PDB file of C-alpha atoms in Angstrom:
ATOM      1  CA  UNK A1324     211.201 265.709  10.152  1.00  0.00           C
ATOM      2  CA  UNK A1325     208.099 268.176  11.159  1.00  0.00           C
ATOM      3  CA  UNK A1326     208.865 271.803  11.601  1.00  0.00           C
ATOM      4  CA  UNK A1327     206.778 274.773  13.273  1.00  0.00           C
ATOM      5  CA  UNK A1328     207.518 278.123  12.147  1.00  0.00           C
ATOM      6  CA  UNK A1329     206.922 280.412  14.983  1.00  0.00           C
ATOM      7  CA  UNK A1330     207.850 284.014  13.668  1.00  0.00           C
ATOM      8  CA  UNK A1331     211.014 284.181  12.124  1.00  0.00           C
ATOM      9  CA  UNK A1332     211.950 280.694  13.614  1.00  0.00           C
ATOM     10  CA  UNK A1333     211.313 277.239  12.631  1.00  0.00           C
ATOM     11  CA  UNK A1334     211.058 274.319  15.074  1.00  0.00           C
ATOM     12  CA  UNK A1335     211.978 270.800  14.018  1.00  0.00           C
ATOM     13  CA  UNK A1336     209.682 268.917  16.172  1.00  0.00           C
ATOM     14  CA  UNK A1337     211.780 266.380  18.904  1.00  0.00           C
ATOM     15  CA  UNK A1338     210.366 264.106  21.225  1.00  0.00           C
ATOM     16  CA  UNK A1339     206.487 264.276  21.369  1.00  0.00           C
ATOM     17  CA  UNK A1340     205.126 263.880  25.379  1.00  0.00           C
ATOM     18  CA  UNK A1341     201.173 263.047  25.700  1.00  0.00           C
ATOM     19  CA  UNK A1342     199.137 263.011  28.382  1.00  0.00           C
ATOM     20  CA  UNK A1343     196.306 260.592  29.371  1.00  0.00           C
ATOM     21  CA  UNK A1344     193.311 261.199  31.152  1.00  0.00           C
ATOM     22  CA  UNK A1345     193.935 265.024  32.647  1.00  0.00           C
ATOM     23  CA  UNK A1346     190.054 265.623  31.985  1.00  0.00           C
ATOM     24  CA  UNK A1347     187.934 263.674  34.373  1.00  0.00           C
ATOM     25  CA  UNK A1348     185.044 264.015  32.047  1.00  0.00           C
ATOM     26  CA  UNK A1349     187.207 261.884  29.538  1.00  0.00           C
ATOM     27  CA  UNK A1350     188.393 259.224  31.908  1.00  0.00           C
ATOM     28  CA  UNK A1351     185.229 258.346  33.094  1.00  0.00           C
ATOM     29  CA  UNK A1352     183.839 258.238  29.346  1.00  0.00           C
ATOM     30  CA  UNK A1353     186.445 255.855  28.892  1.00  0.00           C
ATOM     31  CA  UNK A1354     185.546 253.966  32.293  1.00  0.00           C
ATOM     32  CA  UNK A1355     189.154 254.901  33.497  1.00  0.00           C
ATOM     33  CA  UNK A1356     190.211 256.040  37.300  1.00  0.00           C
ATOM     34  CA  UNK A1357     191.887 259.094  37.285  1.00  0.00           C
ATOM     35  CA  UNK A1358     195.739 258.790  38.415  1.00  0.00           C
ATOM     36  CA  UNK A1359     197.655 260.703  41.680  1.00  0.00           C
ATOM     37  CA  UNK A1360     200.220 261.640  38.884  1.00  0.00           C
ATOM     38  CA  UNK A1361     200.034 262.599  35.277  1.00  0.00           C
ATOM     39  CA  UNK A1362     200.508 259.373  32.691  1.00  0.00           C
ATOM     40  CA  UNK A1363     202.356 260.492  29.554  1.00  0.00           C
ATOM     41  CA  UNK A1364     203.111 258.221  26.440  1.00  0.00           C
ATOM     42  CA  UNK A1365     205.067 258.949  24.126  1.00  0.00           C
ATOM     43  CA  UNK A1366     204.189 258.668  19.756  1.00  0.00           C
ATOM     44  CA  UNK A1367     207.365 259.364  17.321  1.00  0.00           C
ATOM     45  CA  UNK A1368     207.976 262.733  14.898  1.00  0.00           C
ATOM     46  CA  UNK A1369     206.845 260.538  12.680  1.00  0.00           C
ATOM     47  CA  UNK A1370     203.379 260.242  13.315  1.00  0.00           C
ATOM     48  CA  UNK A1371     203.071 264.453  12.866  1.00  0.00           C
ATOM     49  CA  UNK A1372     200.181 265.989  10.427  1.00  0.00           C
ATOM     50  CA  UNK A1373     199.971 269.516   9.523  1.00  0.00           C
ATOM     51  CA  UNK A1374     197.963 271.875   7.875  1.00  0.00           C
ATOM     52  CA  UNK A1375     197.758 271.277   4.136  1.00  0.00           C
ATOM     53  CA  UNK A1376     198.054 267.382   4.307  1.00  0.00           C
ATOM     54  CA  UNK A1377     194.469 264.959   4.584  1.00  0.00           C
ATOM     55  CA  UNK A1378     194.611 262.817   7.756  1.00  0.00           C
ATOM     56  CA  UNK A1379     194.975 258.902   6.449  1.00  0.00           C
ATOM     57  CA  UNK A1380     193.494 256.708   8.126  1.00  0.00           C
ATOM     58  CA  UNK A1381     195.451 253.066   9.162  1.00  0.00           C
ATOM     59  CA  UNK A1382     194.263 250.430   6.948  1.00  0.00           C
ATOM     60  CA  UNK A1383     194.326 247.766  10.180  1.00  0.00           C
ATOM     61  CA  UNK A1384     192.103 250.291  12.380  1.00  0.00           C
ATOM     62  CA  UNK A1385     188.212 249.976  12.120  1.00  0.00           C
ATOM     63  CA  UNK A1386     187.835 252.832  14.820  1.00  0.00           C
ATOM     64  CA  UNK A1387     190.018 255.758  14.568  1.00  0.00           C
ATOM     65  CA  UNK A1388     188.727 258.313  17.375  1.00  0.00           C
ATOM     66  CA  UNK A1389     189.356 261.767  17.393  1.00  0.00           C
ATOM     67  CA  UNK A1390     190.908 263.581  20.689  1.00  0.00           C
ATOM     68  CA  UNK A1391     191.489 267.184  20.808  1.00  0.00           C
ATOM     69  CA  UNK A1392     193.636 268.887  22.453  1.00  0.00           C
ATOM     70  CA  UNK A1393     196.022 271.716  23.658  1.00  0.00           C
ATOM     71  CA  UNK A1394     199.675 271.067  22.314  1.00  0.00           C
ATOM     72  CA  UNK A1395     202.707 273.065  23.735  1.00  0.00           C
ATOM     73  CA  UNK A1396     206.049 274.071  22.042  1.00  0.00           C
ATOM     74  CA  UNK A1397     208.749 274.146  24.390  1.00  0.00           C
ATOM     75  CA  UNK A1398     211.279 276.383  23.499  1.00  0.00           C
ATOM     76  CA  UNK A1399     213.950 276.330  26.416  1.00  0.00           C
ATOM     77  CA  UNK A1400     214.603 272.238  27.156  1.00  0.00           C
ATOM     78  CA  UNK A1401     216.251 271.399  30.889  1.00  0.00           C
ATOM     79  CA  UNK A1402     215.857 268.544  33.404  1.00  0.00           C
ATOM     80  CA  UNK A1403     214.072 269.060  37.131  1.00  0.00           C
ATOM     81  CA  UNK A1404     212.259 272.498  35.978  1.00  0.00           C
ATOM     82  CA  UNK A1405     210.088 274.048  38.965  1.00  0.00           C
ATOM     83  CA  UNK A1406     206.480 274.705  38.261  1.00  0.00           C
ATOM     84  CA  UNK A1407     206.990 278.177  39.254  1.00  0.00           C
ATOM     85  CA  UNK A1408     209.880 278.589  36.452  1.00  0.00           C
ATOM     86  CA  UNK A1409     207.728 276.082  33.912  1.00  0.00           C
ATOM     87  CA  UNK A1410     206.034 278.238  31.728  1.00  0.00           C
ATOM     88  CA  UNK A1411     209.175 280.518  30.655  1.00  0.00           C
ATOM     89  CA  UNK A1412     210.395 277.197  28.774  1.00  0.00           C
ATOM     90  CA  UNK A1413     207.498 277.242  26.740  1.00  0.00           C
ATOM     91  CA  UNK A1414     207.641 279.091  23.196  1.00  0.00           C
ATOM     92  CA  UNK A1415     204.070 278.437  21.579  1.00  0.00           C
ATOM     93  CA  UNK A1416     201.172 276.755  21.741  1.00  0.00           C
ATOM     94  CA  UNK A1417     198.639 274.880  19.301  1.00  0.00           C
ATOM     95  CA  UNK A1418     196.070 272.721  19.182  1.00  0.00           C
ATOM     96  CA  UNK A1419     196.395 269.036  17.873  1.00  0.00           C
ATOM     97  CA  UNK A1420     194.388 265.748  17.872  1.00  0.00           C
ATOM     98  CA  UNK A1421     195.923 262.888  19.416  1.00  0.00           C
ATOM     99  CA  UNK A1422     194.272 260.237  16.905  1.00  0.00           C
ATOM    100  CA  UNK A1423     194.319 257.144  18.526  1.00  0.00           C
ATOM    101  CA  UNK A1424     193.057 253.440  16.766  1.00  0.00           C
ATOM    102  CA  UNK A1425     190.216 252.462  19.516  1.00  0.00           C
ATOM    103  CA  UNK A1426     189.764 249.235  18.517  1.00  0.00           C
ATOM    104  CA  UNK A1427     193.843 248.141  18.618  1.00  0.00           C
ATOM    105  CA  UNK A1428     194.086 250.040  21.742  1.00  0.00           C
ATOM    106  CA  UNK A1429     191.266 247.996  23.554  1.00  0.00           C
ATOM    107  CA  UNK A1430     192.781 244.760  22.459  1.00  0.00           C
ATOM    108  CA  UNK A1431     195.844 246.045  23.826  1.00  0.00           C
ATOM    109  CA  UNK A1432     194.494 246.968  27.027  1.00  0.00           C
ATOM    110  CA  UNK A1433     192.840 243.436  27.394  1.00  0.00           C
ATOM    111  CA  UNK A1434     196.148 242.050  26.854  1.00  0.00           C
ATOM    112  CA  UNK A1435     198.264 244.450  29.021  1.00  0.00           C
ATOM    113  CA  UNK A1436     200.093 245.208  26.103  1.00  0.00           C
ATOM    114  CA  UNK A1437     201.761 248.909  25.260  1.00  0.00           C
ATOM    115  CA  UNK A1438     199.286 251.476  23.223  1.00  0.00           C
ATOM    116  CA  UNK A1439     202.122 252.401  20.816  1.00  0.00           C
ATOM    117  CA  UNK A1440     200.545 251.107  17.760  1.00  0.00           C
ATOM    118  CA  UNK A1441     197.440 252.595  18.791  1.00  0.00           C
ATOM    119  CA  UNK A1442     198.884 255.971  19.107  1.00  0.00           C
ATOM    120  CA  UNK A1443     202.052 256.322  17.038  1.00  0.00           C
ATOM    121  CA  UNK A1444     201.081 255.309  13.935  1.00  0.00           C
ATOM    122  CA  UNK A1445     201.679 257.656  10.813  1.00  0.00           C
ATOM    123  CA  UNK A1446     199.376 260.518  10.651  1.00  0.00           C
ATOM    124  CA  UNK A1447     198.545 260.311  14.496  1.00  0.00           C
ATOM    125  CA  UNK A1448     199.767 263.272  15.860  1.00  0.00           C
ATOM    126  CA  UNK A1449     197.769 265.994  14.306  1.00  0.00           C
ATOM    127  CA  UNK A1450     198.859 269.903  14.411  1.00  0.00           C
ATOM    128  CA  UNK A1451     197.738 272.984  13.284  1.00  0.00           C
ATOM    129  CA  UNK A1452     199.798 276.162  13.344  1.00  0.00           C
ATOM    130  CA  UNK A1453     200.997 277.683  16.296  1.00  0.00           C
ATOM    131  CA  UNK A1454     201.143 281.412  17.798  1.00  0.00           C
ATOM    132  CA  UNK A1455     203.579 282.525  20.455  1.00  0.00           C
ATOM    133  CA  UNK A1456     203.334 281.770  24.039  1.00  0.00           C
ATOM    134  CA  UNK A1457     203.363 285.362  25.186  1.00  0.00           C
ATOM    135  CA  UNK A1458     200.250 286.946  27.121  1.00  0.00           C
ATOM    136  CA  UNK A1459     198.426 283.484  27.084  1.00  0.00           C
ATOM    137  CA  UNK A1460     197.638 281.901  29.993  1.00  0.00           C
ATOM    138  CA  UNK A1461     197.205 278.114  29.652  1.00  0.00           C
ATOM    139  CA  UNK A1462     194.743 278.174  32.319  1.00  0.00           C
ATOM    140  CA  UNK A1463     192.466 279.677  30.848  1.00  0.00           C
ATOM    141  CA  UNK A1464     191.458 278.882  27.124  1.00  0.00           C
ATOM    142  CA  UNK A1465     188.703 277.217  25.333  1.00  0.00           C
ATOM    143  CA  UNK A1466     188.894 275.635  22.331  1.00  0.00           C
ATOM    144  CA  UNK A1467     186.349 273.695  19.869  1.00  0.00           C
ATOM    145  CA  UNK A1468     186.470 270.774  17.522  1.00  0.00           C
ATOM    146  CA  UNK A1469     183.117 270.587  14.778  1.00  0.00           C
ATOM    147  CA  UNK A1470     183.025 267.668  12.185  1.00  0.00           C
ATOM    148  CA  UNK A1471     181.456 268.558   8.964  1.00  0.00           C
ATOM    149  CA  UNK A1472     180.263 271.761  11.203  1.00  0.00           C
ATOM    150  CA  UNK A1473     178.721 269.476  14.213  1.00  0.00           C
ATOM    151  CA  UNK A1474     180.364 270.512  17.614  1.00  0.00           C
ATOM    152  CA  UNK A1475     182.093 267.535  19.114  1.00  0.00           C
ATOM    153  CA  UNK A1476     184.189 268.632  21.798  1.00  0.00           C
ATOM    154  CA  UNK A1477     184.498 271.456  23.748  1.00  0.00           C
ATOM    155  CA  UNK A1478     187.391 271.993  25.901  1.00  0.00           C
ATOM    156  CA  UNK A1479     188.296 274.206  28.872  1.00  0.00           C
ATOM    157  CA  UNK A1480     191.856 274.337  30.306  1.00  0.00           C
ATOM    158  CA  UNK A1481     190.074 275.514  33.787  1.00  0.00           C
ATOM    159  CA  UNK A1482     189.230 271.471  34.192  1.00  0.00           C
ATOM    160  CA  UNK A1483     192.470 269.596  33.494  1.00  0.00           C
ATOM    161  CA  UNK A1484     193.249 267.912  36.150  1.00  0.00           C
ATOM    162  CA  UNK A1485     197.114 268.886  36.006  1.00  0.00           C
ATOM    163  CA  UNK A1486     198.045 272.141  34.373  1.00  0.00           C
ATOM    164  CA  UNK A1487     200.419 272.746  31.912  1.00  0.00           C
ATOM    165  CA  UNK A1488     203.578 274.165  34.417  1.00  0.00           C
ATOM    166  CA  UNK A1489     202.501 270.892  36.545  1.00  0.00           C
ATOM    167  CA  UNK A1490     202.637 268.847  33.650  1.00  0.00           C
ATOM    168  CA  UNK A1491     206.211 270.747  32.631  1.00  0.00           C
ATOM    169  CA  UNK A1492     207.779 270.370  35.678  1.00  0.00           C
ATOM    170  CA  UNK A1493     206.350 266.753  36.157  1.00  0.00           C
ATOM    171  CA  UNK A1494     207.294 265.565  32.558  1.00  0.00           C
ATOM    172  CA  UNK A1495     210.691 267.183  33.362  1.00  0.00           C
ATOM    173  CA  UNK A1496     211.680 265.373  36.539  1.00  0.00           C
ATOM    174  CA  UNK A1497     211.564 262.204  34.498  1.00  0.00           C
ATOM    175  CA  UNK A1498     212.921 263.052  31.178  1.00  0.00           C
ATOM    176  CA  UNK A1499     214.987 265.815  30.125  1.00  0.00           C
ATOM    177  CA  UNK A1500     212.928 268.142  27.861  1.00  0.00           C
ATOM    178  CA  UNK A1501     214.738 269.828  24.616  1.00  0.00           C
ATOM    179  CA  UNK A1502     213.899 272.092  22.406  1.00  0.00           C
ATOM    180  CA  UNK A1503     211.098 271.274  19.799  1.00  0.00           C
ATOM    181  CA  UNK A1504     209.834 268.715  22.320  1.00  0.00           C
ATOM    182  CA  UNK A1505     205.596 269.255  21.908  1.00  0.00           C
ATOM    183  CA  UNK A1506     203.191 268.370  24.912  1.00  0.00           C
ATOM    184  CA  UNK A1507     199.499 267.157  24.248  1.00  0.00           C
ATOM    185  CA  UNK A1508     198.112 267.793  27.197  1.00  0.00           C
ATOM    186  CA  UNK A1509     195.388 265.673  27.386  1.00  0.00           C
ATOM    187  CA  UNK A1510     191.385 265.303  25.500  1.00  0.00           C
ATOM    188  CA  UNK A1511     188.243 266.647  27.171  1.00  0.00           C
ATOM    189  CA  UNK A1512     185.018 264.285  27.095  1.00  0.00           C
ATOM    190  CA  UNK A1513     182.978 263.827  23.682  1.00  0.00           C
ATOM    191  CA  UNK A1514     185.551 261.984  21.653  1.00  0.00           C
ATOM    192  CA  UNK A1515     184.384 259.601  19.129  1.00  0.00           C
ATOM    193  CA  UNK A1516     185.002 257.871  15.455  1.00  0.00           C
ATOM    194  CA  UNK A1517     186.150 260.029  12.353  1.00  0.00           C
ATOM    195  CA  UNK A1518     185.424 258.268   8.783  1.00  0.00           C
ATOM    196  CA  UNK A1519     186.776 259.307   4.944  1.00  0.00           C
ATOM    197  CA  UNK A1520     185.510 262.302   3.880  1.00  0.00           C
ATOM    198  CA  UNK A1521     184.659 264.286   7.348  1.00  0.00           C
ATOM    199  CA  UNK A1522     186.386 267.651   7.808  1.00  0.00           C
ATOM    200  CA  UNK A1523     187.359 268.578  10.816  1.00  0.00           C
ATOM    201  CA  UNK A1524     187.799 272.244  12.760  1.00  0.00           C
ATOM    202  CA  UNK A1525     190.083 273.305  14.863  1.00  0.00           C
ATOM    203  CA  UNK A1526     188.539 276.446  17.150  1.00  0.00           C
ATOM    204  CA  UNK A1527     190.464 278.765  19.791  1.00  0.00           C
ATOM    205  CA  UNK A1528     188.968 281.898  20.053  1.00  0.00           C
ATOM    206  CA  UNK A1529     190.970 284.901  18.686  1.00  0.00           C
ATOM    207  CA  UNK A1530     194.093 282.544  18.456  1.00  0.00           C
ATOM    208  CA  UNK A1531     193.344 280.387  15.477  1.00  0.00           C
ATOM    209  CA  UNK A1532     191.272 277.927  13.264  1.00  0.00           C
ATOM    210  CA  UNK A1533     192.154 275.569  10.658  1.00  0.00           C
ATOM    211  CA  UNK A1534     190.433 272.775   8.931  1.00  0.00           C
ATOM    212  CA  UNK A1535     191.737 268.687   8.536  1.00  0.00           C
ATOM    213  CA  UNK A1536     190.167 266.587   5.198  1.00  0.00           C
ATOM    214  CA  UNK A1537     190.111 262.875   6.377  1.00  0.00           C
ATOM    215  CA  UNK A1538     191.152 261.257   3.487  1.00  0.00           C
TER     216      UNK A1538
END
């Protein structure tokens, strides 16, 4: 199982939460209404990438896309967790890429079938490092992804639709969160197809950078 080392401690990585469509930008890219609530899916530990290892691509997918995003460590779990009290749960934050197989995920769409092959696949839940929670406010970051040095996305917490302490305390009234759950908290507009041999970057500002080899 995937671990974070945060300081001193390491995180075995639990359930994984992700959220659709919190950009507006993104939904309508993806011809998608934007919902009253947040909709979360869930993809297994399994599916976890981290720095060091190339991203493999599904042999059954002709259309990976990329989706980046901001991915939360929650260090104190608990059930019903106000939004006023949801941030103190949290105990870093990173950035991932929610890889998802387009082309399965359409066909499962059409057929009003579940997206968990689409998204849960091995090597779909892409991580870099993390840094500690402390003195950031997830309201208000930025953060980049370049392929082979080519901006792609650009994303700007200012625009989700649902912020992280609404997506805590939402994602909280339904299941109970532990620790080492992680949160993607949804993709900004501008994603698109990654192919063998691409390398992709990982931007936030004074907070960290890594790169991802796809394989």
């Amino acid at each position: 199982m995937a671990e974070i080392q945060l300081g001193a401690t390491a995180w075995r990585v639990n359930n994984i939460y992700c959220v659709a469509r919190n950009f507006v930008a993104h939904a309508k890219e993806m011809g998608s209404a934007m919902t009253e609530e947040p909709m979360v899916f869930i993809k297994p530990n399994s599916a976890v990438v981290q720095p060091g290892a190339a991203l493999v691509l599904p042999s059954w997918s002709n259309e990976v896309h990329h989706e980046l995003e901001l991915v939360v460590l929650i260090g104190q779990g608990g059930a019903q967790i106000a939004k006023a009290d949801a941030l103190a749960h949290i105990a870093g934050y990173g950035l991932g890429l929610d890889l998802t197989a387009r082309d399965v995920q359409a066909l499962a769409k059409k057929n009003g079938q579940p997206w968990t092959l689409a998204k849960g696949f091995d090597g779909a839940a892409v991580l870099t490092d993390f840094v500690a929670a402390d003195g950031i406010d997830p309201t208000q970051q930025q953060f980049t992804l370049t392929i082979d040095g080519e901006l792609r996305q650009s994303a700007d917490t200012r625009l989700m639709a649902f912020d992280v302490a609404t997506l805590i305390a939402w994602i909280s009234s339904k299941f109970t969160l532990q620790p080492g759950d992680l949160i993607y908290t949804g993709t900004p507009d501008g994603v698109g197809p990654i192919r063998s041999g691409q390398t992709l970057n990982l931007a936030w500002p004074n907070q960290l950078e890594q790169s991802f080899t796809v394989a």
